[in-house]
Short mmCIF file of C-alpha atoms in Angstrom, two decimals:
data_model
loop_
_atom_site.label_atom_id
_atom_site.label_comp_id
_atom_site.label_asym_id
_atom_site.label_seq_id
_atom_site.Cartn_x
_atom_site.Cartn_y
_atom_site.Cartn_z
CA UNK I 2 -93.70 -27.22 -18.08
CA UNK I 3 -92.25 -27.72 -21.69
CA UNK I 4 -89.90 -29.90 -23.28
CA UNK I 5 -87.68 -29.62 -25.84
CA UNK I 6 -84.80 -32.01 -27.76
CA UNK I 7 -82.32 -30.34 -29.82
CA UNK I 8 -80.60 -32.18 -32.38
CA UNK I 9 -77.54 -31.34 -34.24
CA UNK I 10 -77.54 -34.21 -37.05
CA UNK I 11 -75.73 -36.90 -34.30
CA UNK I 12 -77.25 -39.53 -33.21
CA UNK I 13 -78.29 -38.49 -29.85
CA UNK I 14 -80.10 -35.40 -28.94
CA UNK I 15 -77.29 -32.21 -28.40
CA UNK I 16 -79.32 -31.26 -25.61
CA UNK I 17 -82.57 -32.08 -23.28
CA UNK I 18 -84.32 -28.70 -22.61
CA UNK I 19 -87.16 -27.62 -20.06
CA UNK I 20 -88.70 -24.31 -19.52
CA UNK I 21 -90.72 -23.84 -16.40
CA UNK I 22 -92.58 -20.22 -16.99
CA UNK I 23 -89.36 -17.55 -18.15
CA UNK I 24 -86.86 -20.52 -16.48
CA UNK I 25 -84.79 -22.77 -18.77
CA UNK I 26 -82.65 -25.52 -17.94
CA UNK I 27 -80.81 -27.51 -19.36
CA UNK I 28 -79.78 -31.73 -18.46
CA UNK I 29 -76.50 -31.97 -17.94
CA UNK I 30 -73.69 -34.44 -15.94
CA UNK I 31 -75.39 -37.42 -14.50
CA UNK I 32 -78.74 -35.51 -14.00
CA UNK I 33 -78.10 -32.65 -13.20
CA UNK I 34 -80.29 -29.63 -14.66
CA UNK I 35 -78.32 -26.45 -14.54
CA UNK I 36 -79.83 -23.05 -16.44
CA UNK I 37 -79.67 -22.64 -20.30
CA UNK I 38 -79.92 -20.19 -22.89
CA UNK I 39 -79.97 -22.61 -25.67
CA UNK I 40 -83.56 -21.98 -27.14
CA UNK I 41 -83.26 -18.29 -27.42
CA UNK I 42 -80.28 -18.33 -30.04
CA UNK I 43 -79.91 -21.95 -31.14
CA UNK I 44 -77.01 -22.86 -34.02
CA UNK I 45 -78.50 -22.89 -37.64
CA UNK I 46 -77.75 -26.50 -37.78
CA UNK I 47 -79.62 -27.33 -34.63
CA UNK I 48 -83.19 -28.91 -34.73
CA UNK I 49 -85.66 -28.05 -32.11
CA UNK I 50 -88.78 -29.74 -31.33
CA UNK I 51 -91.36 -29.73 -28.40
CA UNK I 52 -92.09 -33.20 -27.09
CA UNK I 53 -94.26 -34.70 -24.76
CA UNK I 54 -93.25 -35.34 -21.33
CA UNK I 55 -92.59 -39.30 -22.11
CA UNK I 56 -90.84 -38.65 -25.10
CA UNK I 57 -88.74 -36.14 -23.20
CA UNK I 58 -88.19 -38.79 -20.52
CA UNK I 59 -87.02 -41.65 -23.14
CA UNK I 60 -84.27 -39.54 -23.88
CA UNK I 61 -83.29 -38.18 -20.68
CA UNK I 62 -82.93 -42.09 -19.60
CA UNK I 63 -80.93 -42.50 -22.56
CA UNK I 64 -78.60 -39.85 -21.78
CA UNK I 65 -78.44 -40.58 -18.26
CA UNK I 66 -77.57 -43.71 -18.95
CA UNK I 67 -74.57 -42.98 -21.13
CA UNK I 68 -73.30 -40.34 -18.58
CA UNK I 69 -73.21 -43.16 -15.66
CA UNK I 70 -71.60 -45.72 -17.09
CA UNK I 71 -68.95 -46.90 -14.88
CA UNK I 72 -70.93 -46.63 -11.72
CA UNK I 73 -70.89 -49.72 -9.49
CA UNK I 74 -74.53 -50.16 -9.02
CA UNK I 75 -77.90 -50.13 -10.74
CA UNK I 76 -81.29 -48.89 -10.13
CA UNK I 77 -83.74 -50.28 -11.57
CA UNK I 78 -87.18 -48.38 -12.83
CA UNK I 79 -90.71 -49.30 -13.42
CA UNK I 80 -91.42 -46.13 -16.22
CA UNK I 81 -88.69 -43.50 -17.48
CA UNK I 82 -91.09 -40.97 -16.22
CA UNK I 83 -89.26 -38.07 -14.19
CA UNK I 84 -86.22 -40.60 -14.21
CA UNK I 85 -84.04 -37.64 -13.18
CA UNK I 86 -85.56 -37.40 -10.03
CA UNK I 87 -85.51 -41.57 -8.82
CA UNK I 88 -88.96 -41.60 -8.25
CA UNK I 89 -90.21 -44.66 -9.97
CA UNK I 90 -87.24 -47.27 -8.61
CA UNK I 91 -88.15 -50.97 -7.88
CA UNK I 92 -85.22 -52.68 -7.18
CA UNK I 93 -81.33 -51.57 -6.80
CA UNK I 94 -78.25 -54.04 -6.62
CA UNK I 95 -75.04 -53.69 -5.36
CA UNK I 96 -71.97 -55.89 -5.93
CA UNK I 97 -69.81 -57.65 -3.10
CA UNK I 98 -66.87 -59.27 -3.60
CA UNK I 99 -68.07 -60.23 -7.15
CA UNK I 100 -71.51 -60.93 -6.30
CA UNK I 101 -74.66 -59.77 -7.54
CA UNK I 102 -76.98 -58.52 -4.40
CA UNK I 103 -81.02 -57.41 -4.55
CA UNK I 104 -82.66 -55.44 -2.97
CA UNK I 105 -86.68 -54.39 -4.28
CA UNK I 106 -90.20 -54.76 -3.13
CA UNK I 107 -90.82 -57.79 -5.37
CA UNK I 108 -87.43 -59.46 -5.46
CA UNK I 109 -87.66 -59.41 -1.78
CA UNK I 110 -90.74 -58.73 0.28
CA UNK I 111 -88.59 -59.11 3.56
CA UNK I 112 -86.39 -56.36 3.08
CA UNK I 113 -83.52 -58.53 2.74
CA UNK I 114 -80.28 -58.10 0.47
CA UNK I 115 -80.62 -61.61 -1.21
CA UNK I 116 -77.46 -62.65 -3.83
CA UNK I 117 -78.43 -63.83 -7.28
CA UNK I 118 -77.81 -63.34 -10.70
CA UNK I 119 -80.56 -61.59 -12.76
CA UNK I 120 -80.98 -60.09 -16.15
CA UNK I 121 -81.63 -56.52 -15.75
CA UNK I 122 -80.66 -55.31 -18.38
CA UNK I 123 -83.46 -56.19 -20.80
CA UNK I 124 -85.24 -53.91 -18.06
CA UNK I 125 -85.07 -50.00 -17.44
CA UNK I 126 -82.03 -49.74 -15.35
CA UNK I 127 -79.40 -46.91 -14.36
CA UNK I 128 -75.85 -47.12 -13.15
CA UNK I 129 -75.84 -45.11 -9.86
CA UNK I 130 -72.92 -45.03 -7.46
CA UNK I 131 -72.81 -46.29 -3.67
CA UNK I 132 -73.50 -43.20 -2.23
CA UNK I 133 -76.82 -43.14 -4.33
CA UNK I 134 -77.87 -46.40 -3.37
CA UNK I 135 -78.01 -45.67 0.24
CA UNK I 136 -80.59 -42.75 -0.64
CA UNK I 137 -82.77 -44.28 -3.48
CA UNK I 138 -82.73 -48.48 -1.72
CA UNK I 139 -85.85 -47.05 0.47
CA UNK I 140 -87.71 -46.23 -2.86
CA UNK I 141 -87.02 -49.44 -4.01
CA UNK I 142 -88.42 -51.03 -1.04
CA UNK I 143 -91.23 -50.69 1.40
CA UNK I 144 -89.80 -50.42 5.01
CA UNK I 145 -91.40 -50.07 8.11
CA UNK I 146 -92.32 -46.40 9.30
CA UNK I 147 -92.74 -45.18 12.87
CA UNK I 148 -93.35 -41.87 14.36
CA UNK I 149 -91.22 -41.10 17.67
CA UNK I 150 -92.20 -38.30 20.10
CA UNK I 151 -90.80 -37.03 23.45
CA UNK I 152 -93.15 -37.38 26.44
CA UNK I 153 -94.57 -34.15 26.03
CA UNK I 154 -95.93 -35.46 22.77
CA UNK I 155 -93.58 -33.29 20.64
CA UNK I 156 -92.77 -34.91 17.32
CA UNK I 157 -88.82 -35.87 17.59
CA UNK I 158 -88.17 -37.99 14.28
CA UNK I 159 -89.76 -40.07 11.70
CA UNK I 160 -87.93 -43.27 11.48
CA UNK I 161 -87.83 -46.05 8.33
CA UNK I 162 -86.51 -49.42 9.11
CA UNK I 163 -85.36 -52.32 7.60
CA UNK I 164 -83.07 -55.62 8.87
CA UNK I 165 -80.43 -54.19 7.74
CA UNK I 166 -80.91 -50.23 8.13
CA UNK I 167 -82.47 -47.70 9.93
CA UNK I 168 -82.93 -44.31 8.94
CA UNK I 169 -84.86 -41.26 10.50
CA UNK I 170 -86.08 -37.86 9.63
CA UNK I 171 -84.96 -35.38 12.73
CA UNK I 172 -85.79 -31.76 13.46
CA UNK I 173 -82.82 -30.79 11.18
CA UNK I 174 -84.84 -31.94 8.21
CA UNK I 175 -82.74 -34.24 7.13
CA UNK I 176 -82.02 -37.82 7.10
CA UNK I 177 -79.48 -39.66 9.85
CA UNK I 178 -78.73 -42.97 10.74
CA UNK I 179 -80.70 -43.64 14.00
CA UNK I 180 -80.96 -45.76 17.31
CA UNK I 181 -84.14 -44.23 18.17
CA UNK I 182 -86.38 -46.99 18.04
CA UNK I 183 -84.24 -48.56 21.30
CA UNK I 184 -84.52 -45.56 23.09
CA UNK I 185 -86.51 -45.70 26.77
CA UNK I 186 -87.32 -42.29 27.01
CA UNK I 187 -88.84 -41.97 23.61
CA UNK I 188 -92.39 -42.63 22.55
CA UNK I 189 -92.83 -44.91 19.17
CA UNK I 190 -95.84 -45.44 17.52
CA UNK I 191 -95.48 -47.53 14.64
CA UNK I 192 -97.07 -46.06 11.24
CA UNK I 193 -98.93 -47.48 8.15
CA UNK I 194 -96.94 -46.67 5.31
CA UNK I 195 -99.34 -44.73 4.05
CA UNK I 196 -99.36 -41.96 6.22
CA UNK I 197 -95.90 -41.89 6.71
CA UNK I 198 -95.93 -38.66 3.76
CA UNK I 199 -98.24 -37.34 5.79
CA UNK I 200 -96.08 -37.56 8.93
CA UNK I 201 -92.57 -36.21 6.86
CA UNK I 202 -94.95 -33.28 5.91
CA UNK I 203 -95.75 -32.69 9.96
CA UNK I 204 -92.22 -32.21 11.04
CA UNK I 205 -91.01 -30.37 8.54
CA UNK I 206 -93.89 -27.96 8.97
CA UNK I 207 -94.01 -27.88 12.19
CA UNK I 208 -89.99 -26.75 12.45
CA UNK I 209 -90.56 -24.68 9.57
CA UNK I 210 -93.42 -22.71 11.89
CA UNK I 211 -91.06 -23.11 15.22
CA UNK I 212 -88.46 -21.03 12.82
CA UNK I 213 -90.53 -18.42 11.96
CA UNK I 214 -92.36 -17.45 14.84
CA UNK I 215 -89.42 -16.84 16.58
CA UNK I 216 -88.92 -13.74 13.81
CA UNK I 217 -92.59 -12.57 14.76
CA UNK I 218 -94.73 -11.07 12.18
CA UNK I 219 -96.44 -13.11 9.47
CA UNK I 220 -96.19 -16.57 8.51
CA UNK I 221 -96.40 -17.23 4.99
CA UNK I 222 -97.12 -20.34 3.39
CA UNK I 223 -96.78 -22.23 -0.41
CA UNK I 224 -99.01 -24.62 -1.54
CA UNK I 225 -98.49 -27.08 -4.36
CA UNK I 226 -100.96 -29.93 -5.60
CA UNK I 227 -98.97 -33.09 -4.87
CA UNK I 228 -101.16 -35.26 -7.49
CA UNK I 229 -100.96 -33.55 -10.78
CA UNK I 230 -97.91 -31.59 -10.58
CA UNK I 231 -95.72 -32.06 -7.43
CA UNK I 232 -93.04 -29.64 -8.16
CA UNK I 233 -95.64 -27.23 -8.97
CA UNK I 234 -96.22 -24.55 -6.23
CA UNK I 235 -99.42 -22.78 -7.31
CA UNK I 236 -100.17 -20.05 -4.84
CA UNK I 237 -98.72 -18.37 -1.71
CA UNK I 238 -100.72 -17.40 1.79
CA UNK I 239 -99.90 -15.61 4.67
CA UNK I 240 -101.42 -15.51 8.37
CA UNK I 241 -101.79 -13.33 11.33
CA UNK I 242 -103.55 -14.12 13.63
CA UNK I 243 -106.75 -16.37 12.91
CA UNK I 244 -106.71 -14.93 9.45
CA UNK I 245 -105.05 -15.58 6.21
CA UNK I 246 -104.84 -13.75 2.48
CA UNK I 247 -103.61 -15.39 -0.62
CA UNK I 248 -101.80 -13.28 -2.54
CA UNK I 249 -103.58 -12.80 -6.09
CA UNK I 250 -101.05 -10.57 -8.30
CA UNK I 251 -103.08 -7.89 -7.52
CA UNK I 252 -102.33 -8.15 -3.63
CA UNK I 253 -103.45 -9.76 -0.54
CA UNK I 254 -106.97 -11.37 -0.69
CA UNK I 255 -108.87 -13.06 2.44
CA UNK I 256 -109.01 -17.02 1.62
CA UNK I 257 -109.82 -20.26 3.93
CA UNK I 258 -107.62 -22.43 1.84
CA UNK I 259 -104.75 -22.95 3.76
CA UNK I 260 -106.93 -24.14 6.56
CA UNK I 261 -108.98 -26.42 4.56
CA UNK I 262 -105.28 -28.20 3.78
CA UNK I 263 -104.60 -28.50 7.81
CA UNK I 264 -108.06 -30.30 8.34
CA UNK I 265 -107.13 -32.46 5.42
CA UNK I 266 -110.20 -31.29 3.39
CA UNK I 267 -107.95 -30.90 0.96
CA UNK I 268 -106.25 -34.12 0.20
CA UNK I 269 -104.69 -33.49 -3.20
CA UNK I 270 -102.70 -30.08 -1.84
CA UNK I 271 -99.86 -30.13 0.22
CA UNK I 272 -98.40 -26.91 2.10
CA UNK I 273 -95.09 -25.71 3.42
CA UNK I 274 -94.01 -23.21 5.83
CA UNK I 275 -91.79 -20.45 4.12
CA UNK I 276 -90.21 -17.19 5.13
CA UNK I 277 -90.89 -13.97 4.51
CA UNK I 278 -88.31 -13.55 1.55
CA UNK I 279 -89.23 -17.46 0.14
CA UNK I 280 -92.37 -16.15 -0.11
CA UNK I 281 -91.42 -12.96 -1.91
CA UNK I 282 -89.22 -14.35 -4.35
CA UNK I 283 -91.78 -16.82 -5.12
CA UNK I 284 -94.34 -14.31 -5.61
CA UNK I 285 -91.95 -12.40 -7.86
CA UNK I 286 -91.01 -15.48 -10.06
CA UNK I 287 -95.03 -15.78 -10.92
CA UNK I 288 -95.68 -15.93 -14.77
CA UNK I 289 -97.74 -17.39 -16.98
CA UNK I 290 -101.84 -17.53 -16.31
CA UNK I 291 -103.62 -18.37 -13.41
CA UNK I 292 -106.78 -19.26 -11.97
CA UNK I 293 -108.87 -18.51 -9.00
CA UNK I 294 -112.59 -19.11 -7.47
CA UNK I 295 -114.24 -16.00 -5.86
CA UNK I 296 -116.55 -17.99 -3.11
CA UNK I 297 -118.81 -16.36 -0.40
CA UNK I 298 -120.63 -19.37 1.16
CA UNK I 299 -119.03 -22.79 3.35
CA UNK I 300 -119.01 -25.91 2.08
CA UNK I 301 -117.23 -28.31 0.61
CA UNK I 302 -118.59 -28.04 -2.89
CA UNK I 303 -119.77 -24.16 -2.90
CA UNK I 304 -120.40 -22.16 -6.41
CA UNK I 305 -118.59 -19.38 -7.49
CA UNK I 306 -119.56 -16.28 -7.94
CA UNK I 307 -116.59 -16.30 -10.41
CA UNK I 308 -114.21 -18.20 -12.34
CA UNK I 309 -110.99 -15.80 -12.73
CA UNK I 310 -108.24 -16.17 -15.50
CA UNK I 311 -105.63 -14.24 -15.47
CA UNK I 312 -102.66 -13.89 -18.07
CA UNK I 313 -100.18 -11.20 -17.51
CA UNK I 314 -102.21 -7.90 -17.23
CA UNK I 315 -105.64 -9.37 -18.77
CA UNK I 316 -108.28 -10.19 -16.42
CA UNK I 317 -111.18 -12.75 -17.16
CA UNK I 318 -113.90 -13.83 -15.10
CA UNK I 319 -116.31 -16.26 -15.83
CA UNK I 320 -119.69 -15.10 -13.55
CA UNK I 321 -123.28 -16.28 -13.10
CA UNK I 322 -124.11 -14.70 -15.96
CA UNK I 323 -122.25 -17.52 -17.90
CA UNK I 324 -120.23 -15.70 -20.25
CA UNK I 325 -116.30 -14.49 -19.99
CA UNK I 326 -115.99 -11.04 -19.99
CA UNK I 327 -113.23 -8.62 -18.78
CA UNK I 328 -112.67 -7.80 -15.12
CA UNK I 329 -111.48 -6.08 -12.08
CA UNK I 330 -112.59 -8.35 -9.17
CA UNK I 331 -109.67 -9.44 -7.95
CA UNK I 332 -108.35 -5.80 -7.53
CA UNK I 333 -112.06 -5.08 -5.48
CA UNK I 334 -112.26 -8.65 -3.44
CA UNK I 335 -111.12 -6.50 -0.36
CA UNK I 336 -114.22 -4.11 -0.71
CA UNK I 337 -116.82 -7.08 -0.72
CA UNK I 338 -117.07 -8.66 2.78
CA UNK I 339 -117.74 -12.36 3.45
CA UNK I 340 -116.20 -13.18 0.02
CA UNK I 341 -112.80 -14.56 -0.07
CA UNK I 342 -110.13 -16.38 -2.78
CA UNK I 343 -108.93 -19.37 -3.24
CA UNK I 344 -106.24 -19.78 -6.65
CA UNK I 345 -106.24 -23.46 -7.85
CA UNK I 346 -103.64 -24.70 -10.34
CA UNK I 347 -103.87 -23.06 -13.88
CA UNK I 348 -105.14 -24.73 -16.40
CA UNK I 349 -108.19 -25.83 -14.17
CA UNK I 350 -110.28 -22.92 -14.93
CA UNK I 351 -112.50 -24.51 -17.60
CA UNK I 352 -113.39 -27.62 -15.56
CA UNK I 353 -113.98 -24.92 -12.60
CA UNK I 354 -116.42 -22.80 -15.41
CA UNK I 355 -118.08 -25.52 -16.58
CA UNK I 356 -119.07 -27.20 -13.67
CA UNK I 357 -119.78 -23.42 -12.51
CA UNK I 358 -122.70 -23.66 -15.45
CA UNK I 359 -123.94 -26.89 -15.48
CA UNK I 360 -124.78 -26.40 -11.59
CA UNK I 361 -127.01 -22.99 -12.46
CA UNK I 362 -128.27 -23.84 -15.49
CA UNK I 363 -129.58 -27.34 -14.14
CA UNK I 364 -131.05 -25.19 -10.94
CA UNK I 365 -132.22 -23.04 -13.68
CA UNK I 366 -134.08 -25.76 -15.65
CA UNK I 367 -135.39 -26.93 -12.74
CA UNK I 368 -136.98 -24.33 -11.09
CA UNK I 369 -136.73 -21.23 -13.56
CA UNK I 370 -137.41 -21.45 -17.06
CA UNK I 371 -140.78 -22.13 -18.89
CA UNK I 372 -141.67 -25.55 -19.72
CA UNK I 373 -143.31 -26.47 -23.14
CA UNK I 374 -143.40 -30.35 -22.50
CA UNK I 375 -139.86 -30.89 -23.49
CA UNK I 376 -135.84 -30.30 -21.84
CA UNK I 377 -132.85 -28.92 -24.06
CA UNK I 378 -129.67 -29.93 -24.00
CA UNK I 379 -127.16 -28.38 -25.59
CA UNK I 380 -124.18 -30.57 -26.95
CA UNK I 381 -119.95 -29.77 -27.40
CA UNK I 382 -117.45 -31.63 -28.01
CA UNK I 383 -115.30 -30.25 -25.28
CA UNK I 384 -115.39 -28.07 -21.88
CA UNK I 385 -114.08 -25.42 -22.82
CA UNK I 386 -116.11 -25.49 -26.51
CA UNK I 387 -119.18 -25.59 -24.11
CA UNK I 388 -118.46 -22.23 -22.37
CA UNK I 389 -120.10 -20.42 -25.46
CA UNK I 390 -123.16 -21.70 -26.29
CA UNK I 391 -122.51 -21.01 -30.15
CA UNK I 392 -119.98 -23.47 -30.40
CA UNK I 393 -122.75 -26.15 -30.23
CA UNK I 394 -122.62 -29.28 -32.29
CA UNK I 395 -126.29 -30.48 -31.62
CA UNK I 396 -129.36 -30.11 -29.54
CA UNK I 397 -130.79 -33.09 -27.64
CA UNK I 398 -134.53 -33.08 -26.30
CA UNK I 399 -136.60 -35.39 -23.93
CA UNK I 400 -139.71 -35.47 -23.73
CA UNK I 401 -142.84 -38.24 -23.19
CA UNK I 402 -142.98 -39.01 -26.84
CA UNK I 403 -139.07 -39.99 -26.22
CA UNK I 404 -135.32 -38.44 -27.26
CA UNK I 405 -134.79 -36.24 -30.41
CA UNK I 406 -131.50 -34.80 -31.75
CA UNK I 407 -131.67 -31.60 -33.90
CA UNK I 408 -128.50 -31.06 -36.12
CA UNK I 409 -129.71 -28.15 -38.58
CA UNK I 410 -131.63 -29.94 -41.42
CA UNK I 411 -135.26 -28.17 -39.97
CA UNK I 412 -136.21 -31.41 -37.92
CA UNK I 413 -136.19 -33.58 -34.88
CA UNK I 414 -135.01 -36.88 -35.31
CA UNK I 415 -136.05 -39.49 -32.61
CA UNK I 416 -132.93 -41.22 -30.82
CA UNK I 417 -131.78 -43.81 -29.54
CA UNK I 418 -129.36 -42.41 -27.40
CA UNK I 419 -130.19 -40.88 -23.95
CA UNK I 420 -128.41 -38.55 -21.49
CA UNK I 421 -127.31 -41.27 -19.75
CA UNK I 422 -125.23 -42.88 -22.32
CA UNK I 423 -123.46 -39.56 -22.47
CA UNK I 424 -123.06 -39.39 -18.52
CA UNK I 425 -121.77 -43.28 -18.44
CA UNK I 426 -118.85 -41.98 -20.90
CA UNK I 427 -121.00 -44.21 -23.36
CA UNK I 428 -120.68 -41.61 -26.25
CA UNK I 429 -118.41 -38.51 -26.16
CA UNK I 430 -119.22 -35.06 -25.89
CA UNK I 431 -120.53 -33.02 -23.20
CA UNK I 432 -123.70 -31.58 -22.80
CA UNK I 433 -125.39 -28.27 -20.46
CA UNK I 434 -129.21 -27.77 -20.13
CA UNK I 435 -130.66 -24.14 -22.14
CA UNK I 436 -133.87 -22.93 -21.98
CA UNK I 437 -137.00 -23.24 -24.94
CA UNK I 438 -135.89 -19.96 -25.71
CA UNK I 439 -131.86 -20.91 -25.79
CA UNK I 440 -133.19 -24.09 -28.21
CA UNK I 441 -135.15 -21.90 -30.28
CA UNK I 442 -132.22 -19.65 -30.91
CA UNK I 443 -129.51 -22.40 -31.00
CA UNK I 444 -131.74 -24.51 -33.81
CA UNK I 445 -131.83 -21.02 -36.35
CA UNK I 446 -127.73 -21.03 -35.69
CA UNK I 447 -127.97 -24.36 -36.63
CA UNK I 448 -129.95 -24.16 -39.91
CA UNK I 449 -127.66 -21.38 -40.97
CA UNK I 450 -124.00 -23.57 -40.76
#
């Protein structure tokens, strides 16, 4: 995702822009994003700049608050961050018959509307109408959660409760006010709140799956990584049977992914049952580059045989030989049995290659290479630097006579700094292992800089 301000010489931004991939929007109304053309023929007067994400939330508060004024109640936030979605809310108030009423997780831990005068506004805060606070009062608070089943077991509801409010989730997805939790002939179990995502996620999934068995043939899948980019679904799988394929860009490729996420092996990604044509125009709205391991052993932890990057038509992989070079694998996955896919989030594929390295090349120190008394490290001041061994800054070597550092003058220089302080975060940089051989050639690239 990128942001963007435009500015027309006012004093507030003319408009707040995003563009997700080829899809630009524009914030509009109360915060509302609707699509936009703006950056592809702005006005000659118009300044545009790319911002980072706070900086593009500062505003959008700003604006949001302007467009609300009026509204009868206020939200209040702990960080403008994604403000246009309510995520971040800590306490809400609503007025009655004059009065000032609170409602928030700090203001009061019982759940109770308490009346009171207090100074918000020196705090982030948003005007938000009545309607709104009856949706965004359970962010602000933390109510108790229970799961209710029928007697068979089958997951009816997921209920939230407060004193002065219950609320549950139902089979038709959506939230209701409820009497379930007096109800004989249900089940309740109650829930620690912090498994109640994890219990939302259940029945939507599992009425999601109810829907589209009943059309037979495939069921497809998205998954998204709910830590570093919620919004952001990454890849799409589909099943028959006992097996599944994520699709690649290329086509269908065998994976284990999506069953990793059901036995919660996967605790950062979170998947969702989709049809046939979700899944299609998903796969059709794909742009920008993406990433994906090619695996063929178990484990939680296995190594690649490949890192693969790929941007529009240009395919990269990353092998054990340790170098990027072009490639066709995804296109010939099918042909190679008992290897299969899995596509992580893009932008992941240097962490992905460099771990890929420094596993083989410490294997490789370990039980390959020659041994002349010392072991070569290789400095960078980066990941993705480190990928080519060229881009060295220094060479590190231990030995029993103690650490040395070569930087390119014709000698070793004894050190106080180990390995360790590196590992511990102590100095920056990181570091892979090379062979006598890979020092020898890395110190004469050295000398000639």
């Amino acid at each position: 995702m990128k942001y963007f301000v435009v500015r027309d010489g006012g004093p507030l931004p003319r408009a707040l822009v995003r563009v997700d991939g080829d899809r630009e929007q524009e914030l509009a109304g109360t915060g509302e994003w609707v699509g936009s053309a703006l950056l592809a023929a702005p006005e000659p007067a118009w300044t545009v700049t790319e911002v980072e994400s706070h900086a593009f939330y500062d505003h959008a508060y700003e604006a949001m608050r302007e467009a609300r004024a009026g509204l009868p109640c206020v939200a209040v936030f702990s960080t403008t961050f994604r403000v246009d979605e309510f995520l971040n809310v800590t306490a809400v108030m609503r007025r009655r018959d004059g009065v000032q009423e609170w409602l928030g997780r700090h203001l009061t831990p019982d759940n109770v509307w308490r009346a009171g005068k207090r100074a918000y506004r020196g705090s982030l805060w948003l005007p938000i109408s009545e309607e709104e606070l009856e949706r965004h009062r359970w962010a602000a608070i933390w109510p108790s959660w229970f799961v209710v089943r029928e007697e068979s077991g089958r997951l009816h509801a997921v209920v939230r409760k407060i004193p002065s409010a219950e609320e549950a989730f139902t089979r038709d997805l959506r939230w209701v006010a409820s009497d379930l939790l007096g109800r004989e002939d249900l089940r309740v179990e109650e829930l620690d709140r912090a498994d109640s995502g994890r219990a939302l996620e259940e029945i939507e999934l599992e009425v999601h799956r109810e829907r589209l068995r009943a059309r037979g043939g495939p069921e497809y899948f998205t998954v998204e990584n709910g830590i570093f980019d919620p919004r952001g679904v990454f890849c799409v799988i589909r099943r028959a049977g006992t097996g599944e394929e994520v699709h690649t860009g290329a086509g269908w490729a065998p994976s284990e992914l999506l069953t990793e996420v059901e036995q919660r092996k996967r605790v950062f990604y979170r998947h969702r049952a989709v049809s046939a044509e979700e899944a299609g125009a998903v796969i059709a709205g794909r742009s920008g580059r993406r990433c994906f391991l090619l695996l063929d052993a178990p484990g939680e932890l296995p190594l690649p045989l490949a890192v693969v990057r790929v941007d529009g038509d240009r395919e990269q992989a990353f092998t054990r030989d340790l170098v990027w070079a072009p490639s066709d694998l995804l296109a010939r996955v099918a042909e190679q049995p008992g290897v299969r896919v899995e596509e992580v989030p893009a932008g992941f594929e240097v962490n992905h290659a460099f771990t890929m390295a420094k596993r083989i090349r410490h294997e490789r120190q370990r039980t390959a290479w020659p041994h002349d008394g010392h072991r070569y490290h290789a400095f960078f001041r980066d990941r993705a630097a480190a990928l080519d061994l060229a881009n060295l800054d220094h060479l590190h070597r231990t030995g029993h006579l103690g650490d040395a550092e070569y930087r390119g003058d014709g000698e070793w220089h004894s050190t106080r700094w180990s390995l360790e302080d590196y590992d511990r975060g102590t100095r920056d940089g990181e570091h892979l292992p090379v062979s006598p051989d890979e020092a020898r050639w890395l110190t004469g690239l050295l000398d000639d800089r």
